[in-house]
Short mmCIF file of N, CA and C in Angstrom, two decimals:
data_model
loop_
_atom_site.label_atom_id
_atom_site.label_comp_id
_atom_site.label_asym_id
_atom_site.label_seq_id
_atom_site.Cartn_x
_atom_site.Cartn_y
_atom_site.Cartn_z
N MET A 1 -176.51 9.88 98.32
CA MET A 1 -176.54 8.96 97.20
C MET A 1 -177.45 7.80 97.57
N SER A 2 -178.32 7.46 96.69
CA SER A 2 -179.21 6.34 96.97
C SER A 2 -178.42 5.03 96.95
N ARG A 3 -178.90 4.07 97.64
CA ARG A 3 -178.21 2.79 97.78
C ARG A 3 -178.65 1.83 96.68
N VAL A 4 -178.20 2.06 95.46
CA VAL A 4 -178.59 1.22 94.33
C VAL A 4 -177.59 0.10 94.07
N TYR A 5 -176.46 0.14 94.73
CA TYR A 5 -175.43 -0.87 94.55
C TYR A 5 -175.42 -1.79 95.77
N SER A 6 -174.74 -2.92 95.65
CA SER A 6 -174.69 -3.86 96.76
C SER A 6 -173.99 -3.23 97.96
N PHE A 7 -174.25 -3.78 99.12
CA PHE A 7 -173.70 -3.24 100.36
C PHE A 7 -172.17 -3.22 100.33
N SER A 8 -171.55 -4.20 99.69
CA SER A 8 -170.09 -4.27 99.64
C SER A 8 -169.47 -3.19 98.75
N ALA A 9 -170.27 -2.48 97.98
CA ALA A 9 -169.75 -1.42 97.12
C ALA A 9 -169.53 -0.11 97.88
N TYR A 10 -169.90 -0.09 99.16
CA TYR A 10 -169.79 1.13 99.96
C TYR A 10 -168.70 0.97 101.02
N ASP A 11 -168.08 2.10 101.37
CA ASP A 11 -167.06 2.07 102.42
C ASP A 11 -167.70 2.33 103.77
N LYS A 12 -166.88 2.52 104.80
CA LYS A 12 -167.43 2.68 106.15
C LYS A 12 -168.21 3.97 106.33
N TYR A 13 -168.05 4.93 105.41
CA TYR A 13 -168.81 6.18 105.47
C TYR A 13 -170.04 6.13 104.56
N MET A 14 -170.33 4.95 104.02
CA MET A 14 -171.46 4.73 103.11
C MET A 14 -171.33 5.55 101.82
N SER A 15 -170.12 5.68 101.35
CA SER A 15 -169.84 6.27 100.05
C SER A 15 -169.33 5.18 99.13
N LEU A 16 -169.61 5.32 97.84
CA LEU A 16 -169.18 4.30 96.89
C LEU A 16 -167.66 4.19 96.84
N LYS A 17 -167.18 2.95 96.88
CA LYS A 17 -165.75 2.69 96.72
C LYS A 17 -165.43 2.57 95.24
N LEU A 18 -164.15 2.67 94.92
CA LEU A 18 -163.71 2.42 93.56
C LEU A 18 -163.87 0.92 93.28
N ASP A 19 -164.44 0.58 92.14
CA ASP A 19 -164.59 -0.83 91.80
C ASP A 19 -163.31 -1.34 91.12
N SER A 20 -163.29 -2.62 90.82
CA SER A 20 -162.07 -3.24 90.27
C SER A 20 -161.70 -2.65 88.91
N SER A 21 -162.67 -2.28 88.11
CA SER A 21 -162.37 -1.67 86.81
C SER A 21 -161.66 -0.34 86.99
N MET A 22 -162.10 0.43 87.96
CA MET A 22 -161.45 1.72 88.21
C MET A 22 -160.03 1.52 88.72
N TRP A 23 -159.82 0.49 89.55
CA TRP A 23 -158.46 0.22 90.03
C TRP A 23 -157.55 -0.19 88.88
N LEU A 24 -158.08 -0.92 87.90
CA LEU A 24 -157.29 -1.27 86.72
C LEU A 24 -156.93 -0.03 85.90
N VAL A 25 -157.88 0.88 85.76
CA VAL A 25 -157.62 2.13 85.05
C VAL A 25 -156.52 2.91 85.76
N ILE A 26 -156.61 3.01 87.07
CA ILE A 26 -155.61 3.75 87.84
C ILE A 26 -154.25 3.07 87.73
N ALA A 27 -154.22 1.75 87.82
CA ALA A 27 -152.95 1.02 87.68
C ALA A 27 -152.35 1.24 86.29
N TYR A 28 -153.20 1.29 85.27
CA TYR A 28 -152.68 1.54 83.92
C TYR A 28 -152.01 2.91 83.85
N PHE A 29 -152.65 3.92 84.41
CA PHE A 29 -152.08 5.26 84.34
C PHE A 29 -150.84 5.41 85.21
N LEU A 30 -150.73 4.61 86.24
CA LEU A 30 -149.57 4.68 87.12
C LEU A 30 -148.45 3.74 86.68
N HIS A 31 -148.56 3.12 85.51
CA HIS A 31 -147.53 2.16 85.10
C HIS A 31 -146.14 2.77 84.94
N PRO A 32 -145.96 4.05 84.61
CA PRO A 32 -144.58 4.58 84.62
C PRO A 32 -143.96 4.52 86.01
N TYR A 33 -144.75 4.81 87.02
CA TYR A 33 -144.25 4.75 88.40
C TYR A 33 -143.97 3.30 88.80
N ILE A 34 -144.83 2.41 88.38
CA ILE A 34 -144.63 0.99 88.70
C ILE A 34 -143.35 0.48 88.04
N LEU A 35 -143.12 0.88 86.78
CA LEU A 35 -141.88 0.48 86.10
C LEU A 35 -140.65 1.05 86.81
N LYS A 36 -140.73 2.30 87.22
CA LYS A 36 -139.59 2.93 87.89
C LYS A 36 -139.32 2.27 89.24
N ILE A 37 -140.36 1.99 89.99
CA ILE A 37 -140.19 1.33 91.29
C ILE A 37 -139.62 -0.07 91.09
N SER A 38 -140.04 -0.75 90.00
CA SER A 38 -139.48 -2.09 89.77
C SER A 38 -137.99 -2.03 89.45
N THR A 39 -137.54 -0.97 88.77
CA THR A 39 -136.11 -0.88 88.49
C THR A 39 -135.34 -0.64 89.78
N PHE A 40 -135.90 0.13 90.71
CA PHE A 40 -135.24 0.30 92.00
C PHE A 40 -135.24 -1.00 92.79
N GLN A 41 -136.35 -1.70 92.73
CA GLN A 41 -136.49 -2.95 93.48
C GLN A 41 -135.55 -4.03 92.98
N MET A 42 -135.40 -4.11 91.66
CA MET A 42 -134.55 -5.14 91.08
C MET A 42 -133.06 -4.83 91.27
N GLY A 43 -132.72 -3.56 91.45
CA GLY A 43 -131.33 -3.19 91.65
C GLY A 43 -130.52 -3.31 90.37
N HIS A 44 -129.26 -3.60 90.54
CA HIS A 44 -128.35 -3.72 89.40
C HIS A 44 -128.04 -5.20 89.17
N GLY A 45 -127.64 -5.52 87.98
CA GLY A 45 -127.29 -6.90 87.67
C GLY A 45 -128.15 -7.45 86.55
N PRO A 46 -128.13 -8.76 86.38
CA PRO A 46 -128.84 -9.35 85.24
C PRO A 46 -130.35 -9.18 85.30
N LYS A 47 -130.93 -9.12 86.49
CA LYS A 47 -132.39 -8.96 86.58
C LYS A 47 -132.82 -7.57 86.14
N SER A 48 -131.97 -6.55 86.37
CA SER A 48 -132.36 -5.19 86.02
C SER A 48 -132.44 -5.00 84.51
N ASP A 49 -131.71 -5.84 83.74
CA ASP A 49 -131.78 -5.73 82.29
C ASP A 49 -133.17 -6.09 81.77
N SER A 50 -133.83 -7.04 82.42
CA SER A 50 -135.16 -7.41 81.97
C SER A 50 -136.17 -6.29 82.23
N VAL A 51 -136.01 -5.59 83.34
CA VAL A 51 -136.91 -4.48 83.64
C VAL A 51 -136.64 -3.31 82.69
N SER A 52 -135.37 -3.01 82.44
CA SER A 52 -135.08 -1.92 81.50
C SER A 52 -135.51 -2.30 80.09
N GLY A 53 -135.46 -3.59 79.76
CA GLY A 53 -135.97 -4.04 78.46
C GLY A 53 -137.47 -3.84 78.36
N LEU A 54 -138.17 -4.07 79.44
CA LEU A 54 -139.62 -3.83 79.46
C LEU A 54 -139.92 -2.35 79.31
N LYS A 55 -139.14 -1.51 79.99
CA LYS A 55 -139.31 -0.06 79.86
C LYS A 55 -139.05 0.38 78.42
N ASN A 56 -137.99 -0.17 77.81
CA ASN A 56 -137.67 0.20 76.43
C ASN A 56 -138.71 -0.30 75.44
N LEU A 57 -139.39 -1.38 75.77
CA LEU A 57 -140.46 -1.87 74.92
C LEU A 57 -141.65 -0.91 74.92
N ILE A 58 -141.97 -0.38 76.09
CA ILE A 58 -143.12 0.52 76.21
C ILE A 58 -142.74 1.94 75.84
N TYR A 59 -141.58 2.40 76.30
CA TYR A 59 -141.10 3.76 76.02
C TYR A 59 -139.72 3.66 75.41
N PRO A 60 -139.61 3.73 74.07
CA PRO A 60 -138.31 3.55 73.42
C PRO A 60 -137.27 4.61 73.81
N ASP A 61 -137.72 5.79 74.20
CA ASP A 61 -136.75 6.81 74.59
C ASP A 61 -137.10 7.34 75.98
N ASP A 62 -136.10 7.91 76.64
CA ASP A 62 -136.30 8.39 78.01
C ASP A 62 -137.21 9.61 78.07
N PHE A 63 -137.24 10.40 77.00
CA PHE A 63 -138.11 11.58 76.99
C PHE A 63 -139.58 11.17 77.08
N GLY A 64 -139.97 10.13 76.35
CA GLY A 64 -141.34 9.63 76.43
C GLY A 64 -141.66 9.09 77.81
N PHE A 65 -140.67 8.45 78.43
CA PHE A 65 -140.86 7.93 79.79
C PHE A 65 -141.06 9.08 80.77
N PHE A 66 -140.29 10.15 80.61
CA PHE A 66 -140.44 11.34 81.45
C PHE A 66 -141.81 11.97 81.25
N LEU A 67 -142.25 12.07 80.00
CA LEU A 67 -143.58 12.65 79.72
C LEU A 67 -144.69 11.80 80.31
N ALA A 68 -144.49 10.49 80.34
CA ALA A 68 -145.50 9.61 80.93
C ALA A 68 -145.63 9.86 82.43
N PHE A 69 -144.52 10.20 83.09
CA PHE A 69 -144.59 10.57 84.50
C PHE A 69 -145.45 11.82 84.68
N ILE A 70 -145.24 12.79 83.83
CA ILE A 70 -146.00 14.05 83.92
C ILE A 70 -147.47 13.81 83.61
N ALA A 71 -147.75 12.95 82.63
CA ALA A 71 -149.14 12.66 82.25
C ALA A 71 -149.91 11.98 83.37
N SER A 72 -149.20 11.36 84.31
CA SER A 72 -149.85 10.64 85.41
C SER A 72 -150.11 11.51 86.64
N VAL A 73 -149.69 12.74 86.62
CA VAL A 73 -149.87 13.62 87.78
C VAL A 73 -151.34 13.78 88.17
N PRO A 74 -152.29 13.94 87.22
CA PRO A 74 -153.69 14.04 87.63
C PRO A 74 -154.18 12.81 88.41
N VAL A 75 -153.65 11.65 88.08
CA VAL A 75 -154.05 10.43 88.78
C VAL A 75 -153.49 10.43 90.20
N LEU A 76 -152.29 10.97 90.37
CA LEU A 76 -151.72 11.08 91.71
C LEU A 76 -152.56 12.01 92.59
N ALA A 77 -153.04 13.10 92.01
CA ALA A 77 -153.92 14.01 92.76
C ALA A 77 -155.21 13.29 93.16
N LEU A 78 -155.74 12.49 92.26
CA LEU A 78 -156.96 11.73 92.55
C LEU A 78 -156.71 10.71 93.66
N MET A 79 -155.55 10.07 93.65
CA MET A 79 -155.24 9.09 94.69
C MET A 79 -155.08 9.77 96.06
N LEU A 80 -154.56 10.99 96.06
CA LEU A 80 -154.48 11.75 97.31
C LEU A 80 -155.88 12.02 97.85
N ALA A 81 -156.79 12.43 96.99
CA ALA A 81 -158.16 12.68 97.42
C ALA A 81 -158.82 11.40 97.90
N TYR A 82 -158.53 10.28 97.25
CA TYR A 82 -159.11 9.00 97.68
C TYR A 82 -158.59 8.60 99.06
N ALA A 83 -157.31 8.81 99.28
CA ALA A 83 -156.71 8.42 100.56
C ALA A 83 -157.25 9.25 101.72
N ARG A 84 -157.67 10.47 101.44
CA ARG A 84 -158.17 11.36 102.49
C ARG A 84 -159.68 11.57 102.41
N ARG A 85 -160.37 10.66 101.81
CA ARG A 85 -161.81 10.77 101.61
C ARG A 85 -162.53 10.36 102.89
N LYS A 86 -162.83 11.34 103.73
CA LYS A 86 -163.58 11.13 104.97
C LYS A 86 -164.49 12.34 105.20
N PRO A 87 -165.40 12.23 106.13
CA PRO A 87 -166.38 13.32 106.31
C PRO A 87 -165.78 14.68 106.61
N ASP A 88 -164.64 14.74 107.31
CA ASP A 88 -164.07 16.04 107.66
C ASP A 88 -163.00 16.50 106.66
N ALA A 89 -163.01 15.99 105.44
CA ALA A 89 -162.01 16.34 104.42
C ALA A 89 -162.17 17.80 103.99
N ALA A 90 -161.07 18.37 103.57
CA ALA A 90 -161.06 19.77 103.12
C ALA A 90 -161.85 19.91 101.81
N GLN A 91 -162.28 21.11 101.56
CA GLN A 91 -163.07 21.38 100.36
C GLN A 91 -162.28 21.10 99.08
N TRP A 92 -160.98 21.39 99.07
CA TRP A 92 -160.19 21.17 97.87
C TRP A 92 -160.08 19.67 97.55
N LEU A 93 -160.09 18.82 98.57
CA LEU A 93 -160.09 17.38 98.33
C LEU A 93 -161.43 16.93 97.74
N ARG A 94 -162.50 17.52 98.23
CA ARG A 94 -163.82 17.22 97.67
C ARG A 94 -163.91 17.65 96.20
N THR A 95 -163.31 18.78 95.89
CA THR A 95 -163.31 19.26 94.51
C THR A 95 -162.52 18.33 93.60
N ILE A 96 -161.36 17.89 94.07
CA ILE A 96 -160.57 16.94 93.29
C ILE A 96 -161.37 15.67 93.05
N TRP A 97 -162.02 15.16 94.10
CA TRP A 97 -162.77 13.92 93.96
C TRP A 97 -163.93 14.07 92.98
N ARG A 98 -164.66 15.17 93.09
CA ARG A 98 -165.82 15.37 92.20
C ARG A 98 -165.38 15.51 90.74
N ASN A 99 -164.15 15.95 90.51
CA ASN A 99 -163.61 16.07 89.15
C ASN A 99 -162.76 14.86 88.77
N GLY A 100 -162.91 13.76 89.49
CA GLY A 100 -162.09 12.58 89.25
C GLY A 100 -162.20 12.02 87.86
N ARG A 101 -163.41 11.98 87.33
CA ARG A 101 -163.58 11.46 85.98
C ARG A 101 -162.86 12.34 84.97
N ASN A 102 -162.93 13.64 85.14
CA ASN A 102 -162.23 14.56 84.24
C ASN A 102 -160.72 14.45 84.41
N LEU A 103 -160.25 14.21 85.64
CA LEU A 103 -158.81 14.03 85.84
C LEU A 103 -158.31 12.77 85.15
N LEU A 104 -159.07 11.69 85.24
CA LEU A 104 -158.68 10.46 84.56
C LEU A 104 -158.74 10.63 83.04
N ALA A 105 -159.72 11.36 82.56
CA ALA A 105 -159.81 11.63 81.12
C ALA A 105 -158.63 12.48 80.66
N THR A 106 -158.23 13.44 81.49
CA THR A 106 -157.05 14.25 81.18
C THR A 106 -155.81 13.37 81.09
N ALA A 107 -155.67 12.45 82.02
CA ALA A 107 -154.53 11.53 81.99
C ALA A 107 -154.56 10.67 80.72
N ALA A 108 -155.75 10.26 80.29
CA ALA A 108 -155.87 9.46 79.06
C ALA A 108 -155.45 10.27 77.84
N VAL A 109 -155.92 11.51 77.77
CA VAL A 109 -155.55 12.36 76.63
C VAL A 109 -154.05 12.65 76.66
N LEU A 110 -153.50 12.93 77.82
CA LEU A 110 -152.06 13.18 77.92
C LEU A 110 -151.25 11.94 77.54
N SER A 111 -151.73 10.76 77.88
CA SER A 111 -150.99 9.55 77.49
C SER A 111 -151.05 9.34 75.98
N ILE A 112 -152.15 9.73 75.34
CA ILE A 112 -152.22 9.68 73.88
C ILE A 112 -151.23 10.66 73.27
N ILE A 113 -151.15 11.84 73.86
CA ILE A 113 -150.20 12.84 73.37
C ILE A 113 -148.76 12.35 73.53
N VAL A 114 -148.46 11.68 74.64
CA VAL A 114 -147.12 11.15 74.86
C VAL A 114 -146.74 10.18 73.75
N VAL A 115 -147.67 9.34 73.33
CA VAL A 115 -147.38 8.36 72.27
C VAL A 115 -146.99 9.07 70.98
N PHE A 116 -147.72 10.13 70.64
CA PHE A 116 -147.47 10.79 69.37
C PHE A 116 -146.40 11.88 69.45
N LEU A 117 -146.13 12.41 70.62
CA LEU A 117 -145.18 13.51 70.74
C LEU A 117 -143.77 13.10 70.37
N THR A 118 -143.33 11.93 70.80
CA THR A 118 -141.98 11.50 70.45
C THR A 118 -141.85 11.27 68.95
N PHE A 119 -142.92 10.85 68.31
CA PHE A 119 -142.92 10.69 66.85
C PHE A 119 -142.89 12.06 66.16
N LEU A 120 -143.71 12.98 66.66
CA LEU A 120 -143.79 14.30 66.03
C LEU A 120 -142.54 15.14 66.23
N THR A 121 -141.81 14.90 67.32
CA THR A 121 -140.58 15.66 67.57
C THR A 121 -139.37 14.97 66.95
N ALA A 122 -139.58 13.96 66.14
CA ALA A 122 -138.55 13.23 65.41
C ALA A 122 -137.58 12.49 66.32
N LEU A 123 -137.99 12.21 67.56
CA LEU A 123 -137.17 11.36 68.42
C LEU A 123 -137.31 9.90 68.02
N SER A 124 -138.39 9.60 67.34
CA SER A 124 -138.64 8.24 66.86
C SER A 124 -139.17 8.34 65.44
N HIS A 125 -138.79 7.39 64.60
CA HIS A 125 -139.22 7.44 63.20
C HIS A 125 -140.55 6.73 62.98
N THR A 126 -140.92 5.88 63.91
CA THR A 126 -142.19 5.17 63.81
C THR A 126 -142.84 5.12 65.19
N ILE A 127 -144.11 4.86 65.17
CA ILE A 127 -144.82 4.63 66.43
C ILE A 127 -144.80 3.13 66.67
N PRO A 128 -144.21 2.69 67.80
CA PRO A 128 -144.12 1.24 68.03
C PRO A 128 -145.50 0.62 68.25
N VAL A 129 -145.55 -0.69 68.13
CA VAL A 129 -146.80 -1.42 68.33
C VAL A 129 -147.35 -1.16 69.73
N SER A 130 -146.45 -1.07 70.72
CA SER A 130 -146.91 -0.79 72.08
C SER A 130 -147.55 0.60 72.16
N GLY A 131 -147.09 1.55 71.34
CA GLY A 131 -147.70 2.88 71.30
C GLY A 131 -149.13 2.82 70.78
N TRP A 132 -149.33 2.01 69.72
CA TRP A 132 -150.69 1.84 69.21
C TRP A 132 -151.56 1.14 70.24
N GLY A 133 -150.96 0.22 70.99
CA GLY A 133 -151.70 -0.45 72.06
C GLY A 133 -152.11 0.53 73.15
N GLN A 134 -151.19 1.42 73.52
CA GLN A 134 -151.50 2.44 74.52
C GLN A 134 -152.60 3.36 74.03
N LEU A 135 -152.57 3.68 72.75
CA LEU A 135 -153.61 4.51 72.16
C LEU A 135 -154.97 3.83 72.28
N GLY A 136 -155.02 2.54 71.95
CA GLY A 136 -156.28 1.80 72.04
C GLY A 136 -156.79 1.69 73.46
N VAL A 137 -155.88 1.44 74.41
CA VAL A 137 -156.29 1.34 75.81
C VAL A 137 -156.81 2.69 76.31
N ALA A 138 -156.11 3.77 75.97
CA ALA A 138 -156.54 5.10 76.42
C ALA A 138 -157.90 5.46 75.82
N ALA A 139 -158.13 5.11 74.57
CA ALA A 139 -159.44 5.37 73.95
C ALA A 139 -160.53 4.54 74.63
N GLY A 140 -160.22 3.30 74.95
CA GLY A 140 -161.18 2.46 75.67
C GLY A 140 -161.48 3.00 77.06
N ILE A 141 -160.48 3.53 77.72
CA ILE A 141 -160.68 4.12 79.04
C ILE A 141 -161.56 5.36 78.95
N LEU A 142 -161.33 6.18 77.94
CA LEU A 142 -162.18 7.37 77.76
C LEU A 142 -163.63 6.96 77.55
N TYR A 143 -163.85 5.94 76.74
CA TYR A 143 -165.21 5.46 76.52
C TYR A 143 -165.82 4.96 77.83
N TYR A 144 -165.07 4.17 78.59
CA TYR A 144 -165.56 3.63 79.86
C TYR A 144 -165.88 4.74 80.86
N LEU A 145 -165.01 5.74 80.95
CA LEU A 145 -165.21 6.81 81.93
C LEU A 145 -166.50 7.58 81.69
N TYR A 146 -166.83 7.79 80.43
CA TYR A 146 -168.00 8.62 80.14
C TYR A 146 -169.25 7.81 79.81
N SER A 147 -169.15 6.49 79.78
CA SER A 147 -170.36 5.70 79.53
C SER A 147 -170.83 4.93 80.76
N SER A 148 -169.98 4.82 81.78
CA SER A 148 -170.33 4.04 82.96
C SER A 148 -171.06 4.88 84.00
N LYS A 149 -172.23 4.44 84.37
CA LYS A 149 -172.99 5.12 85.43
C LYS A 149 -172.30 4.96 86.77
N ARG A 150 -171.66 3.81 86.97
CA ARG A 150 -170.96 3.57 88.24
C ARG A 150 -169.82 4.57 88.44
N VAL A 151 -169.10 4.89 87.38
CA VAL A 151 -168.02 5.87 87.49
C VAL A 151 -168.59 7.23 87.88
N ALA A 152 -169.65 7.65 87.21
CA ALA A 152 -170.28 8.94 87.53
C ALA A 152 -170.78 8.96 88.96
N ASP A 153 -171.40 7.88 89.40
CA ASP A 153 -171.92 7.81 90.77
C ASP A 153 -170.80 7.81 91.80
N THR A 154 -169.71 7.13 91.50
CA THR A 154 -168.59 7.05 92.44
C THR A 154 -167.98 8.42 92.68
N PHE A 155 -167.77 9.17 91.62
CA PHE A 155 -167.15 10.49 91.78
C PHE A 155 -168.13 11.56 92.26
N ALA A 156 -169.42 11.27 92.20
CA ALA A 156 -170.40 12.19 92.76
C ALA A 156 -170.60 11.97 94.25
N ASP A 157 -170.14 10.84 94.75
CA ASP A 157 -170.37 10.44 96.14
C ASP A 157 -169.14 10.74 96.98
N PHE A 158 -169.33 11.48 98.04
CA PHE A 158 -168.26 11.80 98.99
C PHE A 158 -168.87 11.75 100.38
N PRO A 159 -168.13 11.26 101.36
CA PRO A 159 -168.72 11.18 102.71
C PRO A 159 -169.22 12.54 103.19
N ALA A 160 -170.44 12.57 103.66
CA ALA A 160 -171.03 13.81 104.14
C ALA A 160 -170.41 14.18 105.48
N GLY A 161 -169.97 15.43 105.59
CA GLY A 161 -169.41 15.91 106.84
C GLY A 161 -170.44 16.65 107.65
N SER A 162 -170.08 16.99 108.85
CA SER A 162 -171.02 17.71 109.72
C SER A 162 -171.33 19.09 109.16
N GLU A 163 -170.36 19.68 108.42
CA GLU A 163 -170.59 21.01 107.84
C GLU A 163 -171.57 20.93 106.68
N THR A 164 -171.47 19.87 105.85
CA THR A 164 -172.38 19.78 104.72
C THR A 164 -173.79 19.41 105.16
N GLU A 165 -173.89 18.66 106.24
CA GLU A 165 -175.21 18.29 106.72
C GLU A 165 -175.96 19.48 107.29
N SER A 166 -175.24 20.42 107.88
CA SER A 166 -175.90 21.58 108.45
C SER A 166 -176.03 22.71 107.44
N GLY A 167 -175.49 22.51 106.21
CA GLY A 167 -175.65 23.50 105.17
C GLY A 167 -174.62 24.61 105.20
N LYS A 168 -173.55 24.48 105.96
CA LYS A 168 -172.53 25.52 106.03
C LYS A 168 -171.55 25.48 104.86
N LEU A 169 -171.40 24.37 104.20
CA LEU A 169 -170.39 24.24 103.18
C LEU A 169 -170.88 24.63 101.82
#
């Protein structure tokens, strides 16, 4: 990958790091996990009611919350590939990383489906305002993923291993 970005945009293997916008996208998709961890962290008592109220604001029913966990699985796979992104990484990790933009787009489409699925299955009679907000955010993320050159360059860049340099891979 040519060095068209600032030096701080590269990691120790001279591969592009995820920028702050990408970290925000990932945090958005992992928000069901963040909500669940906060309920464990807060424990029981008066503080836990505020966290469960926040969960109920975003996901009015538990089925939608469960589906949001499933919709975030592609992002978890991407985070695994990011954590193990080094020159001697396995080929399957390289494949996950190169398909990172598509995995994030899949998570965006699945999160849109989650918003409408509870409405279509008659678990909810209306789509809450937060559901429309999630729809707008997911649409904005899809636009960002496919219009940003930095996103395309980041997922095309993986640390070169000794096998790829010698042409064995």
